[in-house]
Amino acid sequence: MPHVSLTVNGKPASADVENRTLLVQLLREKLGLTGTHVGCDTSQCGACVVHVNGRSVKSCTILAVQCEGANVTTIEGLATDGKLHPMQEAFRENHGLQCGFCTPGMVMSALDLVKHNPDPSEREVREWLEGNLCRCTGYHNIVKSILAGAAAMRGQPTKAAAE
Amino acid sequence: MAPRDDGIGAAVRRKEDFRFLTGRGLYVDDIVRPGQLYAYILRSPHAHAEIRAIDTAKAMRAKGVVAVFTGADMAKDNVGSLPCGWQVKNKDGSPMNEPPHPPLAVDRVRHVGDPVAVVIADSREAAKDAAELVEIDYRPLPAVVSVAEAIKPGAPQVWDIAPGNTCYDWEIGDKAAVDAAFSRAHHVARIELVNNRLVPNAMEPRAAIGDFDPASGEYTLYTTSQNPHVIRLLMGAFVLHIPESKLRVYAPDVGGGFGSKIFHYAEEAIVTWAAGKVKRPVKWTAERSESFMTDAHGRDHVTRAELALDRDGKFLGLRVSTLANMGAYLSTFAPCVPTYLYATLLAGVYTTPAIYAEVRAVFTNTVPVDAYRGAGRPEATYLLERLVDVAAREMNIDPVEIRRRNFIAPDAFPYQTPVALQYDSGNYHATLDQALKAADWAGFPKRREEARKRGKLRGIGISTYIEACGIAPSNVVGALGARAGLYEAAEVRVHPTGTVTVFTGCHSHGQGHETTYAQLVAEGLGIPIENVEIVHGDTAKIPFGMGTYGSRSLAVGGSAIVRAMDKIIRKGKKIASHLLEAAEADIEFKDGKFTVAGTDRSKTFAEVALAAYVPHNYPLDELEPGLDETAFYDPKNFTFPAGCHICEVEIDPDTGVTQVVNFTAVDDVGRVINPMIVEGQVQGGVAQGIGQALLENCVYDENGQLLTGSMMDYTMPRADNLPSIAVSTHTTLCTHNPLGVKGCGEVGAIGAPPAVINAIVDALSSYGITHIDMPATPQRVWKAIQDARMKQAA
């Protein structure tokens, strides 16, 4: 059985896995990081998005053994000392989540967008989210959250939300 | 005094969000029980087949496998049928045909995905690998998938006990009065339409863990449910025969439901029963493709309807005939959806004096169909609001004007419809006016002209809908065939220091109850919202409640909390009267203080709570210690949210692609407790409504194979398919519940589809197109345009 060693949320981690074990299974089942979710079996929904070496990746679409030596960040790695990351805070402030199931993937995906495009337009946000499904919000408040989160990360004050 | 920033009407940010945003939610698949095994369920690849033999020997010997069970094993243990919770009667008064539904099929499979055997192993992979070694000898049988085919003479029969594949043939209304209305009609508008079959697709796939403690004989089921007590009752009493005192059902965080997680599913019974057999916890988690072929689907109606009008466009009578697809088995509440949740809504917001509807429910070799967001009311609204538009066009009356002429007047409440319901309140002119303004209806011709210059066809559509929430009262629904009560329960437990835990029978799977209910309690007891916790979902903790569906959580569950708080305050006054040495009648409770009227002598809520639990100075002869009250609330009537949705679309005539460019919703949901959450609920519902109108369609081929079996094939709405959704409210209060609330969870999915299709038909009207079925995909729209062009050219 292959052994994989990697860094997850800044800490070393390792586990024995099968060749076919997916990164998301490693995270959820071996490392107990259940914040990353599985919502489909065809790489459509994006509930499993994490960062691998700084890029957003659907963790159901990459094998655990491909992540040997990689630096992985999951939703559990964003808040520090009980304080939400500005993007998480923007989702809370703008009611960008309802059932919470798609939320980790949405937040991780949004952060990758902002990394590439710090000041996206509404249209750009909607197009970026092509790989993330939400059934609760109609995306309205997710889009609003990401725009607010991006503004906060640029250092601009967030507008009064959910008015 | 200024309104509280954490009370009724405040946009309080949600208490539950921190855990969801940090990955600390607890969904069923996140739970790992010590010694847990994994179940993989083998499912029928055939729509209809006889099971001739099952050989599990090879699978039993596979690595990691602990057990393999079939329907015969469950039958040997006397496992019962998954029960149906509602019995509908035929026109002649006889009961509907009600076939059995074993959790694992025994001698026949009736839809693709029907469970046949379960493999239990020490890992998910081992179970799945071993499942390939189970040999099943099927003899395929002819299948039937559409209602139109199923009712034809000679069609394959899904059930021997249901001739003609009929579950029931039901009617409502005064047929003679409707015939008379049509005989004196100036104009009759007609429509035939399909309400497309949908797959709910909550983002969290269903999951269940069965657990058995041999020491106590107690079973626990962890499940993705909207109503854990309903599951405990149905599974314990009817399927597994486990006393409720020995069965705990726990639905922790649940990732969306939309109706699909109301029902008692086979997998819940399978893992619970299997846990007892193997004496270890057994977990099953659906893969998304399993969700597609096992979660109850929604809608699937075929309807013909006629509206009789007088010379002025006043509605005289409505006649409706509907075929409703039940699928292969009766899901838990399936029979009530196309009857009591559908035909009773056919008056809409109009004064139509005579209505007659007949509904034939039909078995097919497809996944069972049951309640999906709106459940019956979207089907009624779509039919009615399309038909009204057809009538307006044919009679050359403005679609807004024809609605106004037929609205129930604001002073006509309570209003008795000809189809059983009595509406308690509403103001349909007000929501219409507000929506016309918000959508700039008057400015539309200019926008259409501007779009025309860009080569786009722009259309505008309206729907003025009503719906019924908080289904009730229990004795009335019982008389109509419900096999359950429809009250709700709440326990308000005040702790010695004055903090409060509320135990509710409702269940939150995205609705934000932990916040909304806490606002009710903060306001009602005058304590900070931080001092209130809401507990739901665990039958070991909460009083017997009916769960969350049909937008009932606030109207019924919230009312139960209010009633329990009333009891707390009544008892608190007695305690305070003792502490303050004043007559009980002189004690007032306001802003968290018990005060002797007209004085400044008072005790805080926390002081009274402490006295109740440390009763040293306490009237022990007259009053029990403690401050902990439970209330069961049975509503007097449904609530009736209503409103107006306006949709504007642009169609590219060369590609048939429809873009929703504006969507405006003005809803009367009664008193608003948290406007932020209400807006989110409406937006989410509208997205599902637009999804039904433009994108989503569950398709079977003629052999009963599910063609839309994954998210690659079934079009889920994505962010770039949808517009921003402008939501506002106009309030008339519900007159019969203590909060004046009506419900907001389903209005979006109900109001939106006809607004979208009316807009598309408006955009295409220059081609003479009068109807297009949902979903209005680019292909359908393009073809309609091509056909119309050919017809015009001919």
JSON list of N, CA, C and O in Angstrom, two decimals, chain B residues 576-595:
[
{"chain": "B", "resi": 576, "resn": "ALA", "atom": "N", "xyz": [-42.60, 35.63, 40.43]},
{"chain": "B", "resi": 576, "resn": "ALA", "atom": "CA", "xyz": [-42.29, 37.04, 40.71]},
{"chain": "B", "resi": 576, "resn": "ALA", "atom": "C", "xyz": [-43.27, 37.63, 41.72]},
{"chain": "B", "resi": 576, "resn": "ALA", "atom": "O", "xyz": [-42.88, 38.42, 42.59]},
{"chain": "B", "resi": 577, "resn": "SER", "atom": "N", "xyz": [-44.54, 37.21, 41.63]},
{"chain": "B", "resi": 577, "resn": "SER", "atom": "CA", "xyz": [-45.52, 37.77, 42.57]},
{"chain": "B", "resi": 577, "resn": "SER", "atom": "C", "xyz": [-45.16, 37.35, 43.99]},
{"chain": "B", "resi": 577, "resn": "SER", "atom": "O", "xyz": [-45.32, 38.12, 44.94]},
{"chain": "B", "resi": 578, "resn": "HIS", "atom": "N", "xyz": [-44.63, 36.15, 44.14]},
{"chain": "B", "resi": 578, "resn": "HIS", "atom": "CA", "xyz": [-44.18, 35.70, 45.46]},
{"chain": "B", "resi": 578, "resn": "HIS", "atom": "C", "xyz": [-42.96, 36.50, 45.90]},
{"chain": "B", "resi": 578, "resn": "HIS", "atom": "O", "xyz": [-42.92, 37.03, 47.02]},
{"chain": "B", "resi": 579, "resn": "LEU", "atom": "N", "xyz": [-41.99, 36.62, 45.01]},
{"chain": "B", "resi": 579, "resn": "LEU", "atom": "CA", "xyz": [-40.74, 37.32, 45.38]},
{"chain": "B", "resi": 579, "resn": "LEU", "atom": "C", "xyz": [-41.00, 38.80, 45.69]},
{"chain": "B", "resi": 579, "resn": "LEU", "atom": "O", "xyz": [-40.35, 39.37, 46.55]},
{"chain": "B", "resi": 580, "resn": "LEU", "atom": "N", "xyz": [-41.95, 39.37, 44.95]},
{"chain": "B", "resi": 580, "resn": "LEU", "atom": "CA", "xyz": [-42.19, 40.82, 45.10]},
{"chain": "B", "resi": 580, "resn": "LEU", "atom": "C", "xyz": [-43.35, 41.10, 46.06]},
{"chain": "B", "resi": 580, "resn": "LEU", "atom": "O", "xyz": [-43.72, 42.26, 46.26]},
{"chain": "B", "resi": 581, "resn": "GLU", "atom": "N", "xyz": [-43.93, 40.02, 46.59]},
{"chain": "B", "resi": 581, "resn": "GLU", "atom": "CA", "xyz": [-45.05, 40.14, 47.54]},
{"chain": "B", "resi": 581, "resn": "GLU", "atom": "C", "xyz": [-46.14, 41.03, 46.95]},
{"chain": "B", "resi": 581, "resn": "GLU", "atom": "O", "xyz": [-46.57, 42.02, 47.56]},
{"chain": "B", "resi": 582, "resn": "ALA", "atom": "N", "xyz": [-46.54, 40.71, 45.75]},
{"chain": "B", "resi": 582, "resn": "ALA", "atom": "CA", "xyz": [-47.61, 41.47, 45.08]},
{"chain": "B", "resi": 582, "resn": "ALA", "atom": "C", "xyz": [-48.59, 40.47, 44.47]},
{"chain": "B", "resi": 582, "resn": "ALA", "atom": "O", "xyz": [-48.25, 39.29, 44.30]},
{"chain": "B", "resi": 583, "resn": "ALA", "atom": "N", "xyz": [-49.77, 40.95, 44.14]},
{"chain": "B", "resi": 583, "resn": "ALA", "atom": "CA", "xyz": [-50.75, 40.07, 43.51]},
{"chain": "B", "resi": 583, "resn": "ALA", "atom": "C", "xyz": [-50.27, 39.68, 42.12]},
{"chain": "B", "resi": 583, "resn": "ALA", "atom": "O", "xyz": [-49.68, 40.52, 41.40]},
{"chain": "B", "resi": 584, "resn": "GLU", "atom": "N", "xyz": [-50.53, 38.42, 41.75]},
{"chain": "B", "resi": 584, "resn": "GLU", "atom": "CA", "xyz": [-50.08, 37.94, 40.45]},
{"chain": "B", "resi": 584, "resn": "GLU", "atom": "C", "xyz": [-50.64, 38.81, 39.32]},
{"chain": "B", "resi": 584, "resn": "GLU", "atom": "O", "xyz": [-49.96, 39.10, 38.34]},
{"chain": "B", "resi": 585, "resn": "ALA", "atom": "N", "xyz": [-51.88, 39.24, 39.49]},
{"chain": "B", "resi": 585, "resn": "ALA", "atom": "CA", "xyz": [-52.52, 40.05, 38.45]},
{"chain": "B", "resi": 585, "resn": "ALA", "atom": "C", "xyz": [-51.83, 41.39, 38.24]},
{"chain": "B", "resi": 585, "resn": "ALA", "atom": "O", "xyz": [-51.98, 42.03, 37.20]},
{"chain": "B", "resi": 586, "resn": "ASP", "atom": "N", "xyz": [-51.05, 41.81, 39.23]},
{"chain": "B", "resi": 586, "resn": "ASP", "atom": "CA", "xyz": [-50.37, 43.10, 39.11]},
{"chain": "B", "resi": 586, "resn": "ASP", "atom": "C", "xyz": [-48.98, 42.99, 38.47]},
{"chain": "B", "resi": 586, "resn": "ASP", "atom": "O", "xyz": [-48.30, 43.99, 38.28]},
{"chain": "B", "resi": 587, "resn": "ILE", "atom": "N", "xyz": [-48.56, 41.77, 38.19]},
{"chain": "B", "resi": 587, "resn": "ILE", "atom": "CA", "xyz": [-47.20, 41.61, 37.63]},
{"chain": "B", "resi": 587, "resn": "ILE", "atom": "C", "xyz": [-47.25, 41.75, 36.11]},
{"chain": "B", "resi": 587, "resn": "ILE", "atom": "O", "xyz": [-48.05, 41.11, 35.44]},
{"chain": "B", "resi": 588, "resn": "GLU", "atom": "N", "xyz": [-46.39, 42.59, 35.59]},
{"chain": "B", "resi": 588, "resn": "GLU", "atom": "CA", "xyz": [-46.25, 42.75, 34.14]},
{"chain": "B", "resi": 588, "resn": "GLU", "atom": "C", "xyz": [-44.90, 42.21, 33.72]},
{"chain": "B", "resi": 588, "resn": "GLU", "atom": "O", "xyz": [-43.93, 42.34, 34.46]},
{"chain": "B", "resi": 589, "resn": "PHE", "atom": "N", "xyz": [-44.86, 41.59, 32.52]},
{"chain": "B", "resi": 589, "resn": "PHE", "atom": "CA", "xyz": [-43.57, 41.14, 32.00]},
{"chain": "B", "resi": 589, "resn": "PHE", "atom": "C", "xyz": [-43.24, 41.92, 30.74]},
{"chain": "B", "resi": 589, "resn": "PHE", "atom": "O", "xyz": [-44.00, 41.93, 29.78]},
{"chain": "B", "resi": 590, "resn": "LYS", "atom": "N", "xyz": [-42.11, 42.61, 30.76]},
{"chain": "B", "resi": 590, "resn": "LYS", "atom": "CA", "xyz": [-41.71, 43.40, 29.60]},
{"chain": "B", "resi": 590, "resn": "LYS", "atom": "C", "xyz": [-40.20, 43.55, 29.60]},
{"chain": "B", "resi": 590, "resn": "LYS", "atom": "O", "xyz": [-39.60, 43.73, 30.66]},
{"chain": "B", "resi": 591, "resn": "ASP", "atom": "N", "xyz": [-39.61, 43.44, 28.41]},
{"chain": "B", "resi": 591, "resn": "ASP", "atom": "CA", "xyz": [-38.17, 43.65, 28.24]},
{"chain": "B", "resi": 591, "resn": "ASP", "atom": "C", "xyz": [-37.34, 42.84, 29.23]},
{"chain": "B", "resi": 591, "resn": "ASP", "atom": "O", "xyz": [-36.34, 43.33, 29.78]},
{"chain": "B", "resi": 592, "resn": "GLY", "atom": "N", "xyz": [-37.76, 41.65, 29.50]},
{"chain": "B", "resi": 592, "resn": "GLY", "atom": "CA", "xyz": [-36.96, 40.78, 30.36]},
{"chain": "B", "resi": 592, "resn": "GLY", "atom": "C", "xyz": [-37.11, 41.05, 31.85]},
{"chain": "B", "resi": 592, "resn": "GLY", "atom": "O", "xyz": [-36.31, 40.58, 32.64]},
{"chain": "B", "resi": 593, "resn": "LYS", "atom": "N", "xyz": [-38.15, 41.82, 32.22]},
{"chain": "B", "resi": 593, "resn": "LYS", "atom": "CA", "xyz": [-38.34, 42.12, 33.65]},
{"chain": "B", "resi": 593, "resn": "LYS", "atom": "C", "xyz": [-39.77, 41.86, 34.07]},
{"chain": "B", "resi": 593, "resn": "LYS", "atom": "O", "xyz": [-40.72, 42.19, 33.35]},
{"chain": "B", "resi": 594, "resn": "PHE", "atom": "N", "xyz": [-39.92, 41.29, 35.28]},
{"chain": "B", "resi": 594, "resn": "PHE", "atom": "CA", "xyz": [-41.23, 41.16, 35.91]},
{"chain": "B", "resi": 594, "resn": "PHE", "atom": "C", "xyz": [-41.38, 42.33, 36.87]},
{"chain": "B", "resi": 594, "resn": "PHE", "atom": "O", "xyz": [-40.59, 42.49, 37.80]},
{"chain": "B", "resi": 595, "resn": "THR", "atom": "N", "xyz": [-42.39, 43.17, 36.61]},
{"chain": "B", "resi": 595, "resn": "THR", "atom": "CA", "xyz": [-42.52, 44.41, 37.37]},
{"chain": "B", "resi": 595, "resn": "THR", "atom": "C", "xyz": [-43.91, 44.47, 38.01]},
{"chain": "B", "resi": 595, "resn": "THR", "atom": "O", "xyz": [-44.90, 44.04, 37.42]}
]
